[in-house]
mmCIF file of C-alpha atoms and ligand atoms in Angstrom:
data_model
loop_
_atom_site.group_PDB
_atom_site.id
_atom_site.type_symbol
_atom_site.label_atom_id
_atom_site.label_comp_id
_atom_site.label_asym_id
_atom_site.label_seq_id
_atom_site.Cartn_x
_atom_site.Cartn_y
_atom_site.Cartn_z
ATOM 1 C CA MET A 62 0.000 0.000 0.000
ATOM 2 C CA THR A 63 1.394 3.386 -0.960
ATOM 3 C CA ARG A 64 0.629 6.519 1.015
ATOM 4 C CA ASN A 65 -1.515 7.757 -1.855
ATOM 5 C CA ALA A 66 -3.999 4.936 -1.357
ATOM 6 C CA THR A 67 -4.944 6.269 2.085
ATOM 7 C CA PRO A 68 -8.052 8.411 1.699
ATOM 8 C CA SER A 69 -8.047 11.711 3.577
ATOM 9 C CA VAL A 70 -10.344 11.964 6.576
ATOM 10 C CA LYS A 71 -11.907 15.051 5.044
ATOM 11 C CA GLN A 72 -12.761 13.126 1.884
ATOM 12 C CA SER A 73 -14.061 10.117 3.790
ATOM 13 C CA LEU A 74 -16.462 12.233 5.844
ATOM 14 C CA ARG A 75 -17.980 14.196 2.947
ATOM 15 C CA LYS A 76 -20.957 11.862 2.645
ATOM 16 C CA TYR A 77 -21.564 11.905 6.396
ATOM 17 C CA GLN A 78 -21.587 15.713 6.383
ATOM 18 C CA ASP A 79 -23.781 15.991 3.271
ATOM 19 C CA LYS A 80 -26.532 13.945 4.893
ATOM 20 C CA ARG A 81 -26.811 16.084 8.022
ATOM 21 C CA ASP A 82 -27.831 19.591 9.069
ATOM 22 C CA PHE A 83 -25.603 20.408 12.028
ATOM 23 C CA GLU A 84 -27.756 23.403 12.903
ATOM 24 C CA VAL A 85 -30.472 20.921 13.808
ATOM 25 C CA THR A 86 -28.867 17.673 14.945
ATOM 26 C CA ARG A 87 -26.489 17.476 17.908
ATOM 27 C CA GLU A 88 -24.388 14.781 16.242
ATOM 28 C CA PRO A 89 -20.691 15.775 15.863
ATOM 29 C CA SER A 90 -19.907 17.535 12.569
ATOM 30 C CA GLY A 91 -16.509 15.885 12.187
ATOM 31 C CA SER A 92 -15.098 19.181 10.916
ATOM 32 C CA ALA A 93 -12.265 19.171 13.449
ATOM 33 C CA ALA A 94 -11.350 15.578 12.633
ATOM 34 C CA HIS A 95 -8.937 16.130 9.749
ATOM 35 C CA SER A 96 -6.807 18.609 11.656
ATOM 36 C CA ARG A 97 -6.167 16.178 14.453
ATOM 37 C CA SER A 98 -2.750 14.591 14.362
ATOM 38 C CA ARG A 99 -3.239 10.997 15.240
ATOM 39 C CA THR A 100 -0.910 8.519 13.653
ATOM 40 C CA PRO A 101 -3.019 5.469 12.797
ATOM 41 C CA SER A 102 -0.082 3.104 13.280
ATOM 42 C CA ALA A 103 0.784 4.188 16.811
ATOM 43 C CA HIS A 104 -2.356 3.334 18.768
ATOM 44 C CA ARG A 105 -4.970 0.668 19.145
ATOM 45 C CA LEU A 106 -7.976 0.988 16.864
ATOM 46 C CA ALA A 107 -11.280 1.981 18.454
ATOM 47 C CA PHE A 108 -14.676 0.400 17.940
ATOM 48 C CA VAL A 109 -18.188 1.271 19.078
ATOM 49 C CA ILE A 110 -21.587 -0.314 18.657
ATOM 50 C CA GLN A 111 -24.541 2.037 18.925
ATOM 51 C CA LYS A 112 -28.131 0.912 19.364
ATOM 52 C CA HIS A 113 -30.266 3.201 17.245
ATOM 53 C CA ALA A 114 -34.053 3.472 17.540
ATOM 54 C CA ALA A 115 -34.603 5.043 14.107
ATOM 55 C CA SER A 116 -37.632 4.169 11.943
ATOM 56 C CA HIS A 117 -36.304 0.622 12.295
ATOM 57 C CA LEU A 118 -34.404 -0.355 15.430
ATOM 58 C CA HIS A 119 -30.877 -1.429 14.471
ATOM 59 C CA PHE A 120 -27.301 -1.527 15.694
ATOM 60 C CA ASP A 121 -24.433 0.434 14.147
ATOM 61 C CA LEU A 122 -21.027 -1.231 14.154
ATOM 62 C CA ARG A 123 -18.168 1.241 13.727
ATOM 63 C CA LEU A 124 -14.515 0.226 13.318
ATOM 64 C CA GLU A 125 -11.709 2.756 13.214
ATOM 65 C CA VAL A 126 -9.636 2.670 10.013
ATOM 66 C CA ASP A 127 -7.569 5.553 8.576
ATOM 67 C CA GLY A 128 -8.790 8.052 11.160
ATOM 68 C CA VAL A 129 -12.523 7.542 10.540
ATOM 69 C CA MET A 130 -15.105 5.060 11.758
ATOM 70 C CA LYS A 131 -16.013 2.555 9.012
ATOM 71 C CA SER A 132 -19.685 1.829 9.637
ATOM 72 C CA TRP A 133 -22.250 -0.905 9.111
ATOM 73 C CA ALA A 134 -25.926 -0.985 10.069
ATOM 74 C CA VAL A 135 -26.639 -4.383 11.607
ATOM 75 C CA PRO A 136 -30.434 -4.821 11.867
ATOM 76 C CA LYS A 137 -30.368 -7.552 14.519
ATOM 77 C CA GLY A 138 -27.161 -6.638 16.309
ATOM 78 C CA LEU A 139 -24.156 -8.853 16.963
ATOM 79 C CA SER A 140 -24.239 -12.389 18.289
ATOM 80 C CA VAL A 141 -21.906 -14.442 20.453
ATOM 81 C CA ASP A 142 -23.295 -17.671 18.978
ATOM 82 C CA THR A 143 -21.158 -19.124 16.141
ATOM 83 C CA SER A 144 -24.228 -20.538 14.379
ATOM 84 C CA VAL A 145 -25.786 -17.072 13.928
ATOM 85 C CA LYS A 146 -25.034 -15.031 10.791
ATOM 86 C CA ARG A 147 -25.970 -11.377 10.890
ATOM 87 C CA LEU A 148 -26.532 -9.109 7.912
ATOM 88 C CA ALA A 149 -24.489 -5.877 7.950
ATOM 89 C CA MET A 150 -25.180 -3.030 5.499
ATOM 90 C CA GLU A 151 -22.206 -0.785 4.833
ATOM 91 C CA VAL A 152 -23.038 2.885 5.446
ATOM 92 C CA GLU A 153 -21.097 6.140 5.249
ATOM 93 C CA ASP A 154 -17.911 6.644 7.290
ATOM 94 C CA HIS A 155 -18.477 8.473 10.584
ATOM 95 C CA PRO A 156 -16.102 10.844 12.410
ATOM 96 C CA MET A 157 -14.165 9.546 15.421
ATOM 97 C CA ASP A 158 -16.116 11.995 17.605
ATOM 98 C CA TYR A 159 -19.222 9.937 16.906
ATOM 99 C CA ASN A 160 -17.826 7.306 19.308
ATOM 100 C CA LYS A 161 -19.005 9.441 22.216
ATOM 101 C CA PHE A 162 -22.405 10.277 20.777
ATOM 102 C CA GLU A 163 -25.440 9.268 22.749
ATOM 103 C CA GLY A 164 -28.700 11.157 22.470
ATOM 104 C CA THR A 165 -31.639 11.890 20.252
ATOM 105 C CA ILE A 166 -31.469 12.930 16.600
ATOM 106 C CA PRO A 167 -34.542 15.073 15.788
ATOM 107 C CA GLN A 168 -37.324 13.064 14.173
ATOM 108 C CA ASP A 169 -37.264 14.783 10.752
ATOM 109 C CA GLU A 170 -33.471 14.560 10.394
ATOM 110 C CA TYR A 171 -31.427 11.808 8.749
ATOM 111 C CA GLY A 172 -31.376 8.848 11.165
ATOM 112 C CA GLY A 173 -33.957 10.525 13.427
ATOM 113 C CA GLY A 174 -34.351 8.640 16.729
ATOM 114 C CA THR A 175 -32.449 7.863 19.913
ATOM 115 C CA VAL A 176 -28.876 6.530 19.942
ATOM 116 C CA MET A 177 -27.407 4.531 22.845
ATOM 117 C CA LEU A 178 -23.779 3.454 23.214
ATOM 118 C CA TRP A 179 -24.209 -0.302 23.425
ATOM 119 C CA ASP A 180 -20.534 -1.336 23.505
ATOM 120 C CA ARG A 181 -17.088 0.188 23.023
ATOM 121 C CA GLY A 182 -13.429 -0.676 23.226
ATOM 122 C CA THR A 183 -10.578 -1.463 20.870
ATOM 123 C CA TRP A 184 -10.201 -3.993 18.084
ATOM 124 C CA THR A 185 -7.378 -5.706 16.229
ATOM 125 C CA PRO A 186 -7.294 -7.394 12.821
ATOM 126 C CA ASP A 187 -6.480 -11.105 13.234
ATOM 127 C CA GLU A 188 -4.127 -11.299 10.261
ATOM 128 C CA ALA A 189 -1.295 -8.862 9.532
ATOM 129 C CA GLU A 190 1.639 -9.226 7.221
ATOM 130 C CA ASP A 191 5.182 -8.802 8.547
ATOM 131 C CA GLY A 192 5.743 -5.271 9.769
ATOM 132 C CA GLU A 193 2.248 -4.187 8.785
ATOM 133 C CA SER A 194 0.380 -1.931 11.258
ATOM 134 C CA ASP A 195 -3.102 -2.885 12.488
ATOM 135 C CA ASN A 196 -4.508 0.023 10.514
ATOM 136 C CA ASP A 197 -2.859 -1.043 7.259
ATOM 137 C CA ALA A 198 -3.883 -4.664 7.745
ATOM 138 C CA ALA A 199 -7.465 -3.537 8.423
ATOM 139 C CA ARG A 200 -7.613 -1.373 5.306
ATOM 140 C CA ARG A 201 -6.209 -4.198 3.142
ATOM 141 C CA ALA A 202 -8.635 -6.801 4.523
ATOM 142 C CA LEU A 203 -11.701 -4.562 4.099
ATOM 143 C CA ALA A 204 -10.721 -3.719 0.515
ATOM 144 C CA ALA A 205 -10.470 -7.454 -0.159
ATOM 145 C CA GLY A 206 -13.930 -7.994 1.338
ATOM 146 C CA LYS A 207 -12.916 -10.305 4.185
ATOM 147 C CA LEU A 208 -11.839 -9.116 7.612
ATOM 148 C CA ALA A 209 -11.118 -11.422 10.547
ATOM 149 C CA PHE A 210 -10.823 -9.352 13.719
ATOM 150 C CA THR A 211 -11.020 -9.409 17.498
ATOM 151 C CA PHE A 212 -13.139 -7.191 19.746
ATOM 152 C CA HIS A 213 -11.723 -6.017 23.080
ATOM 153 C CA GLY A 214 -14.962 -4.508 24.340
ATOM 154 C CA VAL A 215 -17.007 -4.403 27.513
ATOM 155 C CA HIS A 216 -19.611 -6.828 26.171
ATOM 156 C CA LEU A 217 -18.085 -8.169 22.976
ATOM 157 C CA LYS A 218 -14.820 -10.065 23.088
ATOM 158 C CA GLY A 219 -13.154 -12.563 20.831
ATOM 159 C CA SER A 220 -12.864 -13.105 17.126
ATOM 160 C CA TYR A 221 -15.382 -12.318 14.377
ATOM 161 C CA ALA A 222 -15.426 -12.202 10.593
ATOM 162 C CA LEU A 223 -16.908 -9.568 8.301
ATOM 163 C CA ILE A 224 -17.422 -11.007 4.819
ATOM 164 C CA ARG A 225 -18.629 -8.939 1.893
ATOM 165 C CA THR A 226 -21.372 -10.838 0.064
ATOM 166 C CA ARG A 227 -22.589 -8.204 -2.387
ATOM 167 C CA ARG A 228 -20.485 -5.386 -3.653
ATOM 168 C CA ILE A 229 -22.240 -2.223 -4.677
ATOM 169 C CA ASP A 230 -20.215 0.259 -6.675
ATOM 170 C CA LYS A 231 -18.765 3.005 -4.516
ATOM 171 C CA ARG A 232 -19.558 5.581 -7.203
ATOM 172 C CA GLY A 233 -23.271 5.141 -6.607
ATOM 173 C CA ASP A 234 -24.662 7.764 -4.283
ATOM 174 C CA GLU A 235 -26.252 5.261 -1.922
ATOM 175 C CA SER A 236 -23.512 2.635 -2.041
ATOM 176 C CA ARG A 237 -24.469 0.012 0.490
ATOM 177 C CA SER A 238 -22.373 -3.106 0.101
ATOM 178 C CA GLN A 239 -23.788 -6.079 1.925
ATOM 179 C CA TRP A 240 -21.701 -7.985 4.452
ATOM 180 C CA LEU A 241 -22.195 -10.933 6.792
ATOM 181 C CA LEU A 242 -21.000 -10.853 10.370
ATOM 182 C CA VAL A 243 -20.181 -14.143 12.098
ATOM 183 C CA LYS A 244 -18.648 -15.138 15.413
ATOM 184 C CA HIS A 245 -15.573 -17.361 15.182
ATOM 185 C CA ARG A 246 -15.272 -20.366 17.455
ATOM 186 C CA ASP A 247 -13.234 -19.376 20.527
ATOM 187 C CA ARG A 248 -13.558 -19.217 24.319
ATOM 188 C CA HIS A 249 -15.840 -16.166 24.072
ATOM 189 C CA ALA A 250 -18.415 -17.949 21.887
ATOM 190 C CA THR A 251 -21.567 -19.098 23.703
ATOM 191 C CA THR A 252 -24.233 -21.215 22.043
ATOM 192 C CA GLY A 253 -27.779 -19.965 22.525
ATOM 193 C CA ARG A 254 -26.863 -16.770 24.372
ATOM 194 C CA ASP A 255 -28.766 -13.688 23.151
ATOM 195 C CA ILE A 256 -26.517 -10.786 24.131
ATOM 196 C CA VAL A 257 -28.707 -8.229 22.344
ATOM 197 C CA ALA A 258 -31.650 -9.160 24.570
ATOM 198 C CA GLU A 259 -29.371 -9.247 27.625
ATOM 199 C CA VAL A 260 -27.692 -5.853 27.293
ATOM 200 C CA THR A 261 -30.330 -3.108 27.261
ATOM 201 C CA THR A 262 -28.475 -0.220 28.912
ATOM 202 C CA SER A 263 -25.745 2.160 27.806
ATOM 203 C CA VAL A 264 -22.096 1.191 28.306
ATOM 204 C CA ARG A 265 -21.430 4.900 28.825
ATOM 205 C CA SER A 266 -24.273 6.109 31.049
ATOM 206 C CA GLY A 267 -26.150 3.010 32.233
ATOM 207 C CA ARG A 268 -29.358 4.433 30.799
ATOM 208 C CA THR A 269 -31.984 2.660 28.702
ATOM 209 C CA LEU A 270 -33.055 4.050 25.325
ATOM 210 C CA ALA A 271 -36.217 5.362 26.989
ATOM 211 C CA GLU A 272 -34.230 7.225 29.622
ATOM 212 C CA ILE A 273 -31.899 8.767 27.038
ATOM 213 C CA ALA A 274 -34.898 9.887 24.979
ATOM 214 C CA ALA A 275 -36.692 11.383 27.965
ATOM 215 C CA ALA A 276 -33.567 13.226 29.151
ATOM 216 C CA ASP A 277 -33.064 14.651 25.668
ATOM 217 C CA ASN A 278 -36.469 16.152 25.267
ATOM 218 C CA ASP A 279 -36.125 19.719 26.546
ATOM 219 C CA GLU A 280 -39.795 20.140 27.367
ATOM 220 C CA LEU A 281 -39.923 16.833 29.198
ATOM 221 C CA ARG A 282 -36.764 17.722 31.080
ATOM 222 C CA GLU A 283 -38.242 21.061 32.034
ATOM 223 C CA LEU A 284 -41.366 19.377 33.353
ATOM 224 C CA GLU A 285 -39.349 16.805 35.255
ATOM 225 C CA ASP A 286 -36.992 19.380 36.710
ATOM 226 C CA VAL A 287 -39.629 21.639 38.143
ATOM 227 C CA ASP A 288 -42.218 20.319 40.491
ATOM 228 C CA THR A 289 -45.070 20.836 38.043
ATOM 229 C CA ILE A 290 -44.758 17.142 37.324
ATOM 230 C CA ALA A 291 -45.784 16.262 40.883
ATOM 231 C CA PRO A 292 -49.372 15.068 40.555
ATOM 232 C CA MET A 293 -52.389 17.258 41.259
ATOM 233 C CA LYS A 294 -54.446 15.874 44.127
ATOM 234 C CA PRO A 295 -58.018 16.465 45.254
ATOM 235 C CA THR A 296 -59.119 17.998 48.547
ATOM 236 C CA THR A 297 -61.801 16.038 50.374
ATOM 237 C CA HIS A 298 -65.048 18.017 50.374
ATOM 238 C CA ALA A 299 -68.617 17.468 51.592
ATOM 239 C CA LEU A 300 -71.580 18.343 49.384
ATOM 240 C CA PRO A 301 -72.843 20.754 48.248
ATOM 241 C CA LEU A 302 -70.195 21.674 45.702
ATOM 242 C CA PRO A 303 -69.042 25.291 45.597
ATOM 243 C CA ALA A 304 -70.077 27.517 42.696
ATOM 244 C CA GLY A 305 -68.778 26.621 39.260
ATOM 245 C CA VAL A 306 -69.010 23.814 36.724
ATOM 246 C CA PHE A 307 -67.268 20.557 37.602
ATOM 247 C CA ALA A 308 -66.424 17.392 35.705
ATOM 248 C CA LEU A 309 -67.452 14.418 37.830
ATOM 249 C CA GLU A 310 -65.242 11.343 37.446
ATOM 250 C CA VAL A 311 -64.838 8.020 39.180
ATOM 251 C CA GLU A 312 -61.292 7.973 40.558
ATOM 252 C CA PRO A 313 -59.582 5.096 38.716
ATOM 253 C CA GLU A 314 -58.149 2.152 40.634
ATOM 254 C CA GLY A 315 -54.425 1.386 40.582
ATOM 255 C CA THR A 316 -51.057 3.099 40.910
ATOM 256 C CA ARG A 317 -51.014 6.781 40.012
ATOM 257 C CA VAL A 318 -48.472 7.212 37.215
ATOM 258 C CA MET A 319 -46.991 9.891 35.004
ATOM 259 C CA VAL A 320 -46.533 8.565 31.490
ATOM 260 C CA PHE A 321 -43.736 10.044 29.363
ATOM 261 C CA LEU A 322 -43.923 9.332 25.660
ATOM 262 C CA ALA A 323 -41.142 10.711 23.475
ATOM 263 C CA ASN A 324 -39.314 9.704 20.324
ATOM 264 C CA GLY A 325 -40.909 6.300 20.179
ATOM 265 C CA THR A 326 -40.140 5.426 23.778
ATOM 266 C CA VAL A 327 -42.304 4.883 26.848
ATOM 267 C CA ARG A 328 -41.531 5.702 30.466
ATOM 268 C CA LEU A 329 -43.893 5.321 33.411
ATOM 269 C CA VAL A 330 -43.078 6.996 36.708
ATOM 270 C CA ASP A 331 -44.748 5.940 39.922
ATOM 271 C CA THR A 332 -45.674 9.317 41.414
ATOM 272 C CA HIS A 333 -45.763 7.979 44.944
ATOM 273 C CA ALA A 334 -42.210 6.577 44.812
ATOM 274 C CA ARG A 335 -41.109 9.892 43.340
ATOM 275 C CA LYS A 336 -41.544 11.562 46.692
ATOM 276 C CA THR A 337 -38.570 9.763 48.128
ATOM 277 C CA ASN A 338 -36.583 9.172 44.961
ATOM 278 C CA ARG A 339 -36.043 12.219 42.820
ATOM 279 C CA ASP A 340 -35.667 10.127 39.690
ATOM 280 C CA GLY A 341 -38.944 8.398 40.311
ATOM 281 C CA LYS A 342 -39.518 4.733 39.875
ATOM 282 C CA LEU A 343 -39.752 3.212 36.460
ATOM 283 C CA LEU A 344 -42.568 0.761 36.269
ATOM 284 C CA ASP A 345 -42.679 -2.359 34.184
ATOM 285 C CA THR A 346 -45.877 -2.415 32.259
ATOM 286 C CA ALA A 347 -48.022 -5.214 30.973
ATOM 287 C CA PRO A 348 -47.200 -5.996 27.305
ATOM 288 C CA ASN A 349 -50.513 -4.688 25.966
ATOM 289 C CA VAL A 350 -50.218 -1.386 27.836
ATOM 290 C CA GLU A 351 -46.628 -1.027 26.646
ATOM 291 C CA GLY A 352 -47.631 -1.929 23.083
ATOM 292 C CA ALA A 353 -50.434 0.615 23.002
ATOM 293 C CA LEU A 354 -48.238 3.348 24.514
ATOM 294 C CA LEU A 355 -45.371 2.583 22.115
ATOM 295 C CA HIS A 356 -47.763 2.969 19.223
ATOM 296 C CA LEU A 357 -48.961 6.246 20.687
ATOM 297 C CA ALA A 358 -45.368 7.426 21.210
ATOM 298 C CA ARG A 359 -44.489 6.679 17.595
ATOM 299 C CA SER A 360 -47.562 8.191 15.979
ATOM 300 C CA GLY A 361 -48.557 10.884 18.441
ATOM 301 C CA GLY A 362 -45.187 12.443 19.275
ATOM 302 C CA ALA A 363 -44.150 13.647 22.733
ATOM 303 C CA LEU A 364 -46.889 13.387 25.350
ATOM 304 C CA VAL A 365 -47.022 13.511 29.140
ATOM 305 C CA LEU A 366 -50.098 11.835 30.583
ATOM 306 C CA ASP A 367 -51.497 11.468 34.071
ATOM 307 C CA GLY A 368 -53.219 8.199 34.836
ATOM 308 C CA ALA A 369 -53.555 5.049 36.910
ATOM 309 C CA LEU A 370 -51.989 1.681 36.133
ATOM 310 C CA HIS A 371 -53.992 -1.294 37.304
ATOM 311 C CA GLY A 372 -52.754 -4.724 36.204
ATOM 312 C CA ASP A 373 -52.848 -4.808 32.428
ATOM 313 C CA HIS A 374 -54.867 -1.649 32.083
ATOM 314 C CA LEU A 375 -53.992 2.037 32.075
ATOM 315 C CA THR A 376 -56.681 4.628 32.723
ATOM 316 C CA VAL A 377 -55.670 8.061 31.432
ATOM 317 C CA THR A 378 -57.144 11.072 33.217
ATOM 318 C CA ASP A 379 -55.175 14.099 32.039
ATOM 319 C CA MET A 380 -52.578 15.392 29.579
ATOM 320 C CA LEU A 381 -49.807 17.797 30.673
ATOM 321 C CA LEU A 382 -47.800 18.091 27.479
ATOM 322 C CA GLU A 383 -48.551 17.499 23.827
ATOM 323 C CA ARG A 384 -45.868 17.742 21.128
ATOM 324 C CA ASP A 385 -43.617 20.095 23.101
ATOM 325 C CA GLU A 386 -46.519 22.294 24.184
ATOM 326 C CA VAL A 387 -46.908 22.462 27.964
ATOM 327 C CA LEU A 388 -50.620 22.342 28.809
ATOM 328 C CA THR A 389 -50.577 22.791 32.580
ATOM 329 C CA GLU A 390 -51.903 26.379 32.366
ATOM 330 C CA GLU A 391 -54.740 25.366 30.036
ATOM 331 C CA PRO A 392 -58.184 24.765 31.588
ATOM 332 C CA TRP A 393 -59.156 21.177 32.386
ATOM 333 C CA LEU A 394 -61.773 21.089 29.621
ATOM 334 C CA GLU A 395 -59.219 22.137 26.988
ATOM 335 C CA ARG A 396 -56.676 19.552 28.180
ATOM 336 C CA ARG A 397 -59.373 16.925 28.244
ATOM 337 C CA SER A 398 -60.650 17.540 24.728
ATOM 338 C CA ARG A 399 -57.126 17.557 23.336
ATOM 339 C CA LEU A 400 -56.451 14.308 25.177
ATOM 340 C CA GLU A 401 -59.544 12.715 23.643
ATOM 341 C CA VAL A 402 -58.470 13.773 20.156
ATOM 342 C CA ALA A 403 -54.871 12.603 20.711
ATOM 343 C CA LEU A 404 -55.937 9.172 21.952
ATOM 344 C CA SER A 405 -58.639 8.551 19.380
ATOM 345 C CA ALA A 406 -56.286 9.573 16.562
ATOM 346 C CA SER A 407 -53.285 7.566 17.674
ATOM 347 C CA LEU A 408 -54.241 4.447 19.630
ATOM 348 C CA PRO A 409 -53.531 1.277 17.648
ATOM 349 C CA SER A 410 -56.407 -0.510 15.929
ATOM 350 C CA ARG A 411 -55.495 -3.941 17.333
ATOM 351 C CA LYS A 412 -58.298 -4.782 19.743
ATOM 352 C CA GLU A 413 -56.256 -5.997 22.722
ATOM 353 C CA LEU A 414 -53.922 -2.989 22.546
ATOM 354 C CA LYS A 415 -56.727 -0.501 22.146
ATOM 355 C CA ALA A 416 -58.500 -2.031 25.142
ATOM 356 C CA ALA A 417 -55.387 -1.696 27.335
ATOM 357 C CA VAL A 418 -55.599 2.103 27.517
ATOM 358 C CA SER A 419 -58.771 4.044 28.152
ATOM 359 C CA LEU A 420 -60.059 7.391 29.364
ATOM 360 C CA THR A 421 -62.243 8.044 32.380
ATOM 361 C CA ASP A 422 -65.878 8.919 31.733
ATOM 362 C CA TRP A 423 -67.032 12.255 33.018
ATOM 363 C CA LEU A 424 -70.220 14.154 33.574
ATOM 364 C CA ALA A 425 -70.657 17.930 33.919
ATOM 365 C CA VAL A 426 -72.201 18.833 37.302
ATOM 366 C CA THR A 427 -72.910 21.928 39.431
ATOM 367 C CA SER A 428 -73.805 22.309 43.112
ATOM 368 C CA ASN A 429 -77.489 22.124 42.145
ATOM 369 C CA SER A 430 -77.276 19.030 40.004
ATOM 370 C CA LEU A 431 -75.000 16.952 42.233
ATOM 371 C CA THR A 432 -77.067 15.981 45.249
ATOM 372 C CA THR A 433 -76.216 13.707 48.157
ATOM 373 C CA ASP A 434 -78.867 11.274 46.910
ATOM 374 C CA ALA A 435 -77.297 11.118 43.441
ATOM 375 C CA VAL A 436 -73.858 10.417 44.917
ATOM 376 C CA ARG A 437 -75.259 7.706 47.180
ATOM 377 C CA ALA A 438 -77.113 6.145 44.257
ATOM 378 C CA ALA A 439 -73.889 5.961 42.235
ATOM 379 C CA LYS A 440 -72.426 3.666 44.937
ATOM 380 C CA HIS A 441 -68.939 4.572 43.823
ATOM 381 C CA GLU A 442 -66.302 4.662 46.470
ATOM 382 C CA LYS A 443 -64.417 7.632 45.155
ATOM 383 C CA LEU A 444 -65.965 10.382 43.093
ATOM 384 C CA VAL A 445 -63.856 13.382 42.128
ATOM 385 C CA ALA A 446 -65.263 16.690 40.917
ATOM 386 C CA LYS A 447 -62.765 18.734 38.861
ATOM 387 C CA ARG A 448 -63.364 22.402 38.041
ATOM 388 C CA ILE A 449 -63.530 22.428 34.243
ATOM 389 C CA ASP A 450 -61.812 25.832 34.056
ATOM 390 C CA SER A 451 -58.920 24.973 36.383
ATOM 391 C CA PRO A 452 -55.224 24.684 35.462
ATOM 392 C CA TYR A 453 -53.163 21.622 36.406
ATOM 393 C CA GLU A 454 -51.446 22.526 39.665
ATOM 394 C CA SER A 455 -49.103 20.231 41.547
ATOM 395 C CA GLY A 456 -49.984 19.024 45.020
ATOM 396 C CA THR A 457 -53.294 19.163 46.844
ATOM 397 C CA SER A 458 -55.640 21.573 45.099
ATOM 398 C CA SER A 459 -59.067 22.978 45.930
ATOM 399 C CA PHE A 460 -59.941 22.846 42.209
ATOM 400 C CA TRP A 461 -60.337 19.090 42.520
ATOM 401 C CA LEU A 462 -62.740 17.810 45.180
ATOM 402 C CA ARG A 463 -63.061 14.240 46.376
ATOM 403 C CA ILE A 464 -66.700 13.926 47.438
ATOM 404 C CA ARG A 465 -67.094 12.889 51.056
ATOM 405 C CA GLN A 466 -69.900 10.382 51.370
HETATM 406 MN MN1 LIG B 633 -27.956 4.060 12.564
#
């Protein structure tokens, strides 16, 4: 290999930069990369694997060669089982700075969705000629379409092969050569182990995709930071109701939860546990509730909902944020009608999913129309009357009245 055969970093990153608007995305621009003096022969080569919840969830394998990260999209992620072959689609080279990137790419941008650092470390090509550096051996093997290499990562260790199965001409704008990724037989190989299912948190921050997405949504972060997210609670009150128009609801059974939906991810926070733990408690949800909420998160955009989780059913009572618009100052009736529209437009059509999430029924009442007899006849344990013109205020509020019976 002559020096001339080494592509410049600047040249290699042109495609990466063309695809992105760095005014909008927080991904690194790679513009500083070509001025960095890093001799490829003098250090160990870096690798990262990023889990990327774009329109299709996939993993991105990136191997350092010639000062850039050679990249492949691996739909199913890597395996430690030698009998598993994984498809890897070659994509554009990424800058070295991308190795630290974790966060959310805005939905309308290229690769929109949340990125998590799934694994990182160094790698070495398994075969080098006499006196050849790792970097030169790597470049030669990739050009030949067959690279045997070893991961020295946190999760991935041992030897793998990348084999090009379909070459697509580099001159094409969307050149995506197809490769296969297989685990070689060695002491790190484990039959039947599903490491992709096992490792669901970031190697950098310990966070799940959902937590990264929630932390990256400015409006959500604002709501979580201030106490507005603490739930609004009713004051107990004997009839008659004070003046005003109220929405009468049956208080739903179950655990009071705040539901955060953002960038295709779902997070439920137990509001009671939140009192003692600032980060709140993440609840595991029943599959149908999770499925319905995921659908809502993908089609309805960012939402914050107030509700109650009871077994495999979520009852939604209020909406505090819709698509980056904070609704807490809006009157109850406005929040409620927007919530009804949002849910009816975006809940999935599959019956069991649709049935897993529902809204409370409500009835407009005044002090004249809600009598002690009517409440007694309803035989409900907990009736709550909410002023239809009231904002959502955290803590115990006199706008919401639990009817004493
Ligand atoms: Mn990707």
